[in-house]
Amino acid sequence: MVGFAKMGWLSTDNNKSLKMGDHGLANSDKKANQMGILAFETAKIMSRLLCLYKSLSDVEISKLKTEMKSQGVAYLNSKDEGFLLSLACAERLEDLDKAAAAVARLGHKCNDFGLNRFDLVYTDLKLGIIDFGKLEYGSKEIEKRVDKMEKLINATSGLYAALENLTELEISERKMKKWKEKKTAGQLQKVNCDMFNQRLEQQRKQVRQFREISLWSQTFDKSVGYMARIVCIIYARICVIFGPYIPVLPSVSLRNMRSSQQKEILKVQPENCLIEPIREQIISRSGPIPTTSKPTLVRFYSRKSIFFLCDDEGFGSEKLAKNNRVFHAAGPSTVGGSGLALRYANVITLVEKYSNPSESVDLNSRENLYLMLPDNLKKTVRSKLSKKLKCMDEDESLAEGWREALKHIMEWLAPMAHNTINWQLERNLEKTKFDIKPSVLLLQTLHYSDKEKTEAAIADILVGLSCIYKCENRQWSES
């Protein structure tokens, strides 16, 4: 087991310990230990961790519980709060596992033993061996660290943009040199390159400045130390919030927490933190004054669960990045399990767009919308539409009724479609983004939605849209 007392990055005096570690390195060693080009990968990992950190705040958890009770989630996904919370917990833990694996890979370049073998530290954390009382979510010291990490991420993002601009300017510089070499002596035209050279020099200066203040110049020990502590805090916070619903998570006791921290945890939204403060055991000694026993560290042992890595996979294996268990856990009766979540989300957003009275829809758009539907849904729409249109005249007064019906369905269906698209975008654009806003969860999307109910709702909005066009005598645009 790793000696936690020797891991300065896990202590409350983290800043001091990290600075001492940096000063202990010679200047040449410190420069060699700088992140350099790995700053961009580190910034991406940091942003993912801060995204997780912010998603576990009291405000975000309250929003999540409100979202779980929304009409769309309750009707299409589930009304079982325990099931939805288990999905949320599983997805957050899966994201944390991936981030922790990335931190562990960077930790191999650190001098600190605890950071160098962060995979062991994280394993012990999940076994409940680390004292959760030291992992204070939302404390002033941690918030300062989060602010520091945000500044480093922003500076690294600025460096990324500055380097891209510099690359473009250097390409232009090489082209200009080739062009000048081809010029003949008899040409009278003179090219003034002073302005371009000045701009190029300013860009290089900006790159140097960003390198100084970004992760580029930070040491591995300091940067990984920031992330390692946040990983531990996030895991402890997940146990506090979801522990009552997920039995496999280590129990969180307030035994080793300061009284001020206990009050801070219990005073805000107690329904989000269903833990009871544990009184210290009173031991009577020979004297008349009772004393409290020294708190002992309790060991917990994880069980097999989708929330934990399998033993045969290893902590930092390549399977970890591809092992999206929460995503693949959707059954065949769900939209996501059928591989239709993104397609149905696009259909819903198009209907939302076309339902706008000022929107002009050409025949190609109409045909493309129809082609997006699977065969069974096409059949359902045709059947419903034929029944509705037979007994309907062109009457603009009826259009208002259809519009109200369509609006009522779209109020709860459209947000889930937008969340589905956003969830995909957040994952697909992960390589280049440094966003720290809380991300969308799968339970907020169409992924776990009942396929039959979702298709019925989509058929209804398509029929409603067609009836609106019929009642208003709107023609599909020929353009």
PDB file of N, CA, C and O in Angstrom, residues 320-365:
ATOM      1  N   LEU A 320      -9.664   0.553 -21.564  1.00  0.00           N
ATOM      2  CA  LEU A 320     -10.364   1.502 -20.701  1.00  0.00           C
ATOM      3  C   LEU A 320     -11.017   2.609 -21.510  1.00  0.00           C
ATOM      4  O   LEU A 320     -12.157   2.988 -21.264  1.00  0.00           O
ATOM      5  N   ALA A 321     -10.283   3.131 -22.500  1.00  0.00           N
ATOM      6  CA  ALA A 321     -10.809   4.240 -23.298  1.00  0.00           C
ATOM      7  C   ALA A 321     -11.995   3.807 -24.155  1.00  0.00           C
ATOM      8  O   ALA A 321     -12.861   4.612 -24.485  1.00  0.00           O
ATOM      9  N   LYS A 322     -12.020   2.529 -24.534  1.00  0.00           N
ATOM     10  CA  LYS A 322     -13.087   2.043 -25.406  1.00  0.00           C
ATOM     11  C   LYS A 322     -14.215   1.382 -24.624  1.00  0.00           C
ATOM     12  O   LYS A 322     -15.218   0.973 -25.200  1.00  0.00           O
ATOM     13  N   ASN A 323     -14.035   1.264 -23.339  1.00  0.00           N
ATOM     14  CA  ASN A 323     -14.979   0.496 -22.536  1.00  0.00           C
ATOM     15  C   ASN A 323     -16.117   1.379 -22.039  1.00  0.00           C
ATOM     16  O   ASN A 323     -16.226   1.661 -20.860  1.00  0.00           O
ATOM     17  N   ASN A 324     -16.950   1.841 -22.959  1.00  0.00           N
ATOM     18  CA  ASN A 324     -18.076   2.705 -22.605  1.00  0.00           C
ATOM     19  C   ASN A 324     -19.255   1.841 -22.179  1.00  0.00           C
ATOM     20  O   ASN A 324     -20.221   1.656 -22.918  1.00  0.00           O
ATOM     21  N   ARG A 325     -19.168   1.316 -20.977  1.00  0.00           N
ATOM     22  CA  ARG A 325     -20.180   0.358 -20.528  1.00  0.00           C
ATOM     23  C   ARG A 325     -21.548   1.000 -20.376  1.00  0.00           C
ATOM     24  O   ARG A 325     -22.566   0.381 -20.666  1.00  0.00           O
ATOM     25  N   VAL A 326     -21.580   2.222 -19.881  1.00  0.00           N
ATOM     26  CA  VAL A 326     -22.865   2.890 -19.684  1.00  0.00           C
ATOM     27  C   VAL A 326     -23.558   3.093 -21.027  1.00  0.00           C
ATOM     28  O   VAL A 326     -24.768   2.899 -21.157  1.00  0.00           O
ATOM     29  N   PHE A 327     -22.790   3.463 -22.028  1.00  0.00           N
ATOM     30  CA  PHE A 327     -23.349   3.683 -23.365  1.00  0.00           C
ATOM     31  C   PHE A 327     -23.887   2.382 -23.947  1.00  0.00           C
ATOM     32  O   PHE A 327     -24.978   2.339 -24.519  1.00  0.00           O
ATOM     33  N   HIS A 328     -23.126   1.303 -23.795  1.00  0.00           N
ATOM     34  CA  HIS A 328     -23.509   0.026 -24.398  1.00  0.00           C
ATOM     35  C   HIS A 328     -24.483  -0.770 -23.540  1.00  0.00           C
ATOM     36  O   HIS A 328     -24.921  -1.848 -23.955  1.00  0.00           O
ATOM     37  N   ALA A 329     -24.823  -0.258 -22.363  1.00  0.00           N
ATOM     38  CA  ALA A 329     -25.750  -0.982 -21.490  1.00  0.00           C
ATOM     39  C   ALA A 329     -27.206  -0.824 -21.922  1.00  0.00           C
ATOM     40  O   ALA A 329     -28.081  -1.530 -21.420  1.00  0.00           O
ATOM     41  N   ALA A 330     -27.475   0.097 -22.851  1.00  0.00           N
ATOM     42  CA  ALA A 330     -28.852   0.290 -23.332  1.00  0.00           C
ATOM     43  C   ALA A 330     -29.322  -0.954 -24.076  1.00  0.00           C
ATOM     44  O   ALA A 330     -28.635  -1.454 -24.968  1.00  0.00           O
ATOM     45  N   GLY A 331     -30.483  -1.454 -23.714  1.00  0.00           N
ATOM     46  CA  GLY A 331     -31.006  -2.680 -24.306  1.00  0.00           C
ATOM     47  C   GLY A 331     -31.574  -2.478 -25.700  1.00  0.00           C
ATOM     48  O   GLY A 331     -31.730  -1.344 -26.171  1.00  0.00           O
ATOM     49  N   PRO A 332     -31.914  -3.568 -26.376  1.00  0.00           N
ATOM     50  CA  PRO A 332     -32.442  -3.479 -27.746  1.00  0.00           C
ATOM     51  C   PRO A 332     -33.796  -2.787 -27.836  1.00  0.00           C
ATOM     52  O   PRO A 332     -34.192  -2.342 -28.912  1.00  0.00           O
ATOM     53  N   SER A 333     -34.510  -2.694 -26.722  1.00  0.00           N
ATOM     54  CA  SER A 333     -35.817  -2.028 -26.739  1.00  0.00           C
ATOM     55  C   SER A 333     -35.695  -0.517 -26.573  1.00  0.00           C
ATOM     56  O   SER A 333     -36.704   0.188 -26.562  1.00  0.00           O
ATOM     57  N   THR A 334     -34.461  -0.022 -26.441  1.00  0.00           N
ATOM     58  CA  THR A 334     -34.242   1.419 -26.296  1.00  0.00           C
ATOM     59  C   THR A 334     -33.794   2.020 -27.623  1.00  0.00           C
ATOM     60  O   THR A 334     -33.340   1.311 -28.525  1.00  0.00           O
ATOM     61  N   VAL A 335     -33.900   3.332 -27.707  1.00  0.00           N
ATOM     62  CA  VAL A 335     -33.486   4.032 -28.926  1.00  0.00           C
ATOM     63  C   VAL A 335     -31.979   3.908 -29.123  1.00  0.00           C
ATOM     64  O   VAL A 335     -31.502   3.631 -30.224  1.00  0.00           O
ATOM     65  N   GLY A 336     -31.218   4.100 -28.041  1.00  0.00           N
ATOM     66  CA  GLY A 336     -29.766   3.994 -28.139  1.00  0.00           C
ATOM     67  C   GLY A 336     -29.311   2.585 -28.443  1.00  0.00           C
ATOM     68  O   GLY A 336     -28.369   2.382 -29.219  1.00  0.00           O
ATOM     69  N   GLY A 337     -29.968   1.592 -27.838  1.00  0.00           N
ATOM     70  CA  GLY A 337     -29.610   0.205 -28.101  1.00  0.00           C
ATOM     71  C   GLY A 337     -29.863  -0.201 -29.534  1.00  0.00           C
ATOM     72  O   GLY A 337     -29.240  -1.140 -30.043  1.00  0.00           O
ATOM     73  N   SER A 338     -30.769   0.503 -30.200  1.00  0.00           N
ATOM     74  CA  SER A 338     -31.059   0.241 -31.616  1.00  0.00           C
ATOM     75  C   SER A 338     -30.202   1.088 -32.544  1.00  0.00           C
ATOM     76  O   SER A 338     -30.332   0.988 -33.773  1.00  0.00           O
ATOM     77  N   GLY A 339     -29.358   1.940 -31.965  1.00  0.00           N
ATOM     78  CA  GLY A 339     -28.483   2.789 -32.772  1.00  0.00           C
ATOM     79  C   GLY A 339     -29.200   3.918 -33.489  1.00  0.00           C
ATOM     80  O   GLY A 339     -28.734   4.384 -34.537  1.00  0.00           O
ATOM     81  N   LEU A 340     -30.327   4.376 -32.936  1.00  0.00           N
ATOM     82  CA  LEU A 340     -31.145   5.382 -33.621  1.00  0.00           C
ATOM     83  C   LEU A 340     -31.211   6.718 -32.881  1.00  0.00           C
ATOM     84  O   LEU A 340     -31.943   7.616 -33.305  1.00  0.00           O
ATOM     85  N   ALA A 341     -30.476   6.853 -31.793  1.00  0.00           N
ATOM     86  CA  ALA A 341     -30.619   8.047 -30.950  1.00  0.00           C
ATOM     87  C   ALA A 341     -30.303   9.328 -31.715  1.00  0.00           C
ATOM     88  O   ALA A 341     -31.102  10.279 -31.714  1.00  0.00           O
ATOM     89  N   LEU A 342     -29.162   9.378 -32.370  1.00  0.00           N
ATOM     90  CA  LEU A 342     -28.767  10.598 -33.075  1.00  0.00           C
ATOM     91  C   LEU A 342     -29.672  10.863 -34.270  1.00  0.00           C
ATOM     92  O   LEU A 342     -30.028  12.013 -34.554  1.00  0.00           O
ATOM     93  N   ARG A 343     -30.075   9.811 -34.972  1.00  0.00           N
ATOM     94  CA  ARG A 343     -30.952   9.994 -36.132  1.00  0.00           C
ATOM     95  C   ARG A 343     -32.302  10.557 -35.700  1.00  0.00           C
ATOM     96  O   ARG A 343     -32.814  11.505 -36.307  1.00  0.00           O
ATOM     97  N   TYR A 344     -32.876   9.990 -34.650  1.00  0.00           N
ATOM     98  CA  TYR A 344     -34.167  10.484 -34.173  1.00  0.00           C
ATOM     99  C   TYR A 344     -34.045  11.902 -33.625  1.00  0.00           C
ATOM    100  O   TYR A 344     -34.970  12.718 -33.772  1.00  0.00           O
ATOM    101  N   ALA A 345     -32.920  12.204 -32.996  1.00  0.00           N
ATOM    102  CA  ALA A 345     -32.709  13.563 -32.485  1.00  0.00           C
ATOM    103  C   ALA A 345     -32.687  14.570 -33.633  1.00  0.00           C
ATOM    104  O   ALA A 345     -33.259  15.665 -33.528  1.00  0.00           O
ATOM    105  N   ASN A 346     -32.044  14.204 -34.730  1.00  0.00           N
ATOM    106  CA  ASN A 346     -32.000  15.093 -35.899  1.00  0.00           C
ATOM    107  C   ASN A 346     -33.383  15.266 -36.520  1.00  0.00           C
ATOM    108  O   ASN A 346     -33.743  16.363 -36.974  1.00  0.00           O
ATOM    109  N   VAL A 347     -34.174  14.194 -36.543  1.00  0.00           N
ATOM    110  CA  VAL A 347     -35.543  14.289 -37.065  1.00  0.00           C
ATOM    111  C   VAL A 347     -36.361  15.263 -36.222  1.00  0.00           C
ATOM    112  O   VAL A 347     -37.073  16.131 -36.748  1.00  0.00           O
ATOM    113  N   ILE A 348     -36.256  15.135 -34.919  1.00  0.00           N
ATOM    114  CA  ILE A 348     -37.034  15.988 -34.009  1.00  0.00           C
ATOM    115  C   ILE A 348     -36.638  17.454 -34.160  1.00  0.00           C
ATOM    116  O   ILE A 348     -37.502  18.346 -34.198  1.00  0.00           O
ATOM    117  N   THR A 349     -35.341  17.721 -34.254  1.00  0.00           N
ATOM    118  CA  THR A 349     -34.898  19.116 -34.403  1.00  0.00           C
ATOM    119  C   THR A 349     -35.324  19.701 -35.750  1.00  0.00           C
ATOM    120  O   THR A 349     -35.612  20.902 -35.843  1.00  0.00           O
ATOM    121  N   LEU A 350     -35.382  18.872 -36.786  1.00  0.00           N
ATOM    122  CA  LEU A 350     -35.858  19.357 -38.087  1.00  0.00           C
ATOM    123  C   LEU A 350     -37.348  19.690 -38.040  1.00  0.00           C
ATOM    124  O   LEU A 350     -37.790  20.697 -38.604  1.00  0.00           O
ATOM    125  N   VAL A 351     -38.120  18.835 -37.373  1.00  0.00           N
ATOM    126  CA  VAL A 351     -39.554  19.123 -37.221  1.00  0.00           C
ATOM    127  C   VAL A 351     -39.746  20.422 -36.445  1.00  0.00           C
ATOM    128  O   VAL A 351     -40.611  21.243 -36.775  1.00  0.00           O
ATOM    129  N   GLU A 352     -38.929  20.611 -35.416  1.00  0.00           N
ATOM    130  CA  GLU A 352     -38.997  21.850 -34.639  1.00  0.00           C
ATOM    131  C   GLU A 352     -38.714  23.059 -35.527  1.00  0.00           C
ATOM    132  O   GLU A 352     -39.372  24.102 -35.416  1.00  0.00           O
ATOM    133  N   LYS A 353     -37.758  22.906 -36.412  1.00  0.00           N
ATOM    134  CA  LYS A 353     -37.401  23.997 -37.331  1.00  0.00           C
ATOM    135  C   LYS A 353     -38.511  24.250 -38.349  1.00  0.00           C
ATOM    136  O   LYS A 353     -38.904  25.398 -38.594  1.00  0.00           O
ATOM    137  N   TYR A 354     -39.045  23.171 -38.947  1.00  0.00           N
ATOM    138  CA  TYR A 354     -40.048  23.318 -40.004  1.00  0.00           C
ATOM    139  C   TYR A 354     -41.405  23.767 -39.477  1.00  0.00           C
ATOM    140  O   TYR A 354     -42.242  24.253 -40.240  1.00  0.00           O
ATOM    141  N   SER A 355     -41.639  23.598 -38.181  1.00  0.00           N
ATOM    142  CA  SER A 355     -42.929  24.014 -37.617  1.00  0.00           C
ATOM    143  C   SER A 355     -43.034  25.530 -37.469  1.00  0.00           C
ATOM    144  O   SER A 355     -44.109  26.055 -37.182  1.00  0.00           O
ATOM    145  N   ASN A 356     -41.925  26.209 -37.661  1.00  0.00           N
ATOM    146  CA  ASN A 356     -41.934  27.673 -37.614  1.00  0.00           C
ATOM    147  C   ASN A 356     -42.705  28.209 -38.823  1.00  0.00           C
ATOM    148  O   ASN A 356     -42.384  27.873 -39.962  1.00  0.00           O
ATOM    149  N   PRO A 357     -43.733  29.041 -38.605  1.00  0.00           N
ATOM    150  CA  PRO A 357     -44.552  29.536 -39.729  1.00  0.00           C
ATOM    151  C   PRO A 357     -43.749  30.274 -40.792  1.00  0.00           C
ATOM    152  O   PRO A 357     -44.124  30.276 -41.969  1.00  0.00           O
ATOM    153  N   SER A 358     -42.652  30.893 -40.385  1.00  0.00           N
ATOM    154  CA  SER A 358     -41.860  31.661 -41.347  1.00  0.00           C
ATOM    155  C   SER A 358     -40.848  30.799 -42.099  1.00  0.00           C
ATOM    156  O   SER A 358     -40.154  31.285 -42.989  1.00  0.00           O
ATOM    157  N   GLU A 359     -40.776  29.530 -41.743  1.00  0.00           N
ATOM    158  CA  GLU A 359     -39.784  28.652 -42.363  1.00  0.00           C
ATOM    159  C   GLU A 359     -40.288  28.133 -43.703  1.00  0.00           C
ATOM    160  O   GLU A 359     -41.420  27.651 -43.828  1.00  0.00           O
ATOM    161  N   SER A 360     -39.437  28.231 -44.699  1.00  0.00           N
ATOM    162  CA  SER A 360     -39.760  27.712 -46.029  1.00  0.00           C
ATOM    163  C   SER A 360     -39.037  26.388 -46.231  1.00  0.00           C
ATOM    164  O   SER A 360     -37.821  26.303 -46.045  1.00  0.00           O
ATOM    165  N   VAL A 361     -39.789  25.366 -46.587  1.00  0.00           N
ATOM    166  CA  VAL A 361     -39.226  24.024 -46.721  1.00  0.00           C
ATOM    167  C   VAL A 361     -39.341  23.581 -48.173  1.00  0.00           C
ATOM    168  O   VAL A 361     -40.444  23.516 -48.727  1.00  0.00           O
ATOM    169  N   ASP A 362     -38.203  23.278 -48.790  1.00  0.00           N
ATOM    170  CA  ASP A 362     -38.250  22.828 -50.174  1.00  0.00           C
ATOM    171  C   ASP A 362     -38.508  21.327 -50.239  1.00  0.00           C
ATOM    172  O   ASP A 362     -38.458  20.619 -49.225  1.00  0.00           O
ATOM    173  N   LEU A 363     -38.768  20.840 -51.432  1.00  0.00           N
ATOM    174  CA  LEU A 363     -39.110  19.424 -51.611  1.00  0.00           C
ATOM    175  C   LEU A 363     -37.948  18.506 -51.258  1.00  0.00           C
ATOM    176  O   LEU A 363     -38.149  17.395 -50.765  1.00  0.00           O
ATOM    177  N   ASN A 364     -36.724  18.965 -51.507  1.00  0.00           N
ATOM    178  CA  ASN A 364     -35.562  18.147 -51.158  1.00  0.00           C
ATOM    179  C   ASN A 364     -35.456  17.952 -49.648  1.00  0.00           C
ATOM    180  O   ASN A 364     -35.138  16.861 -49.169  1.00  0.00           O
ATOM    181  N   SER A 365     -35.730  19.016 -48.900  1.00  0.00           N
ATOM    182  CA  SER A 365     -35.689  18.918 -47.440  1.00  0.00           C
ATOM    183  C   SER A 365     -36.763  17.969 -46.935  1.00  0.00           C
ATOM    184  O   SER A 365     -36.538  17.175 -46.016  1.00  0.00           O
TER     185      SER A 365
END
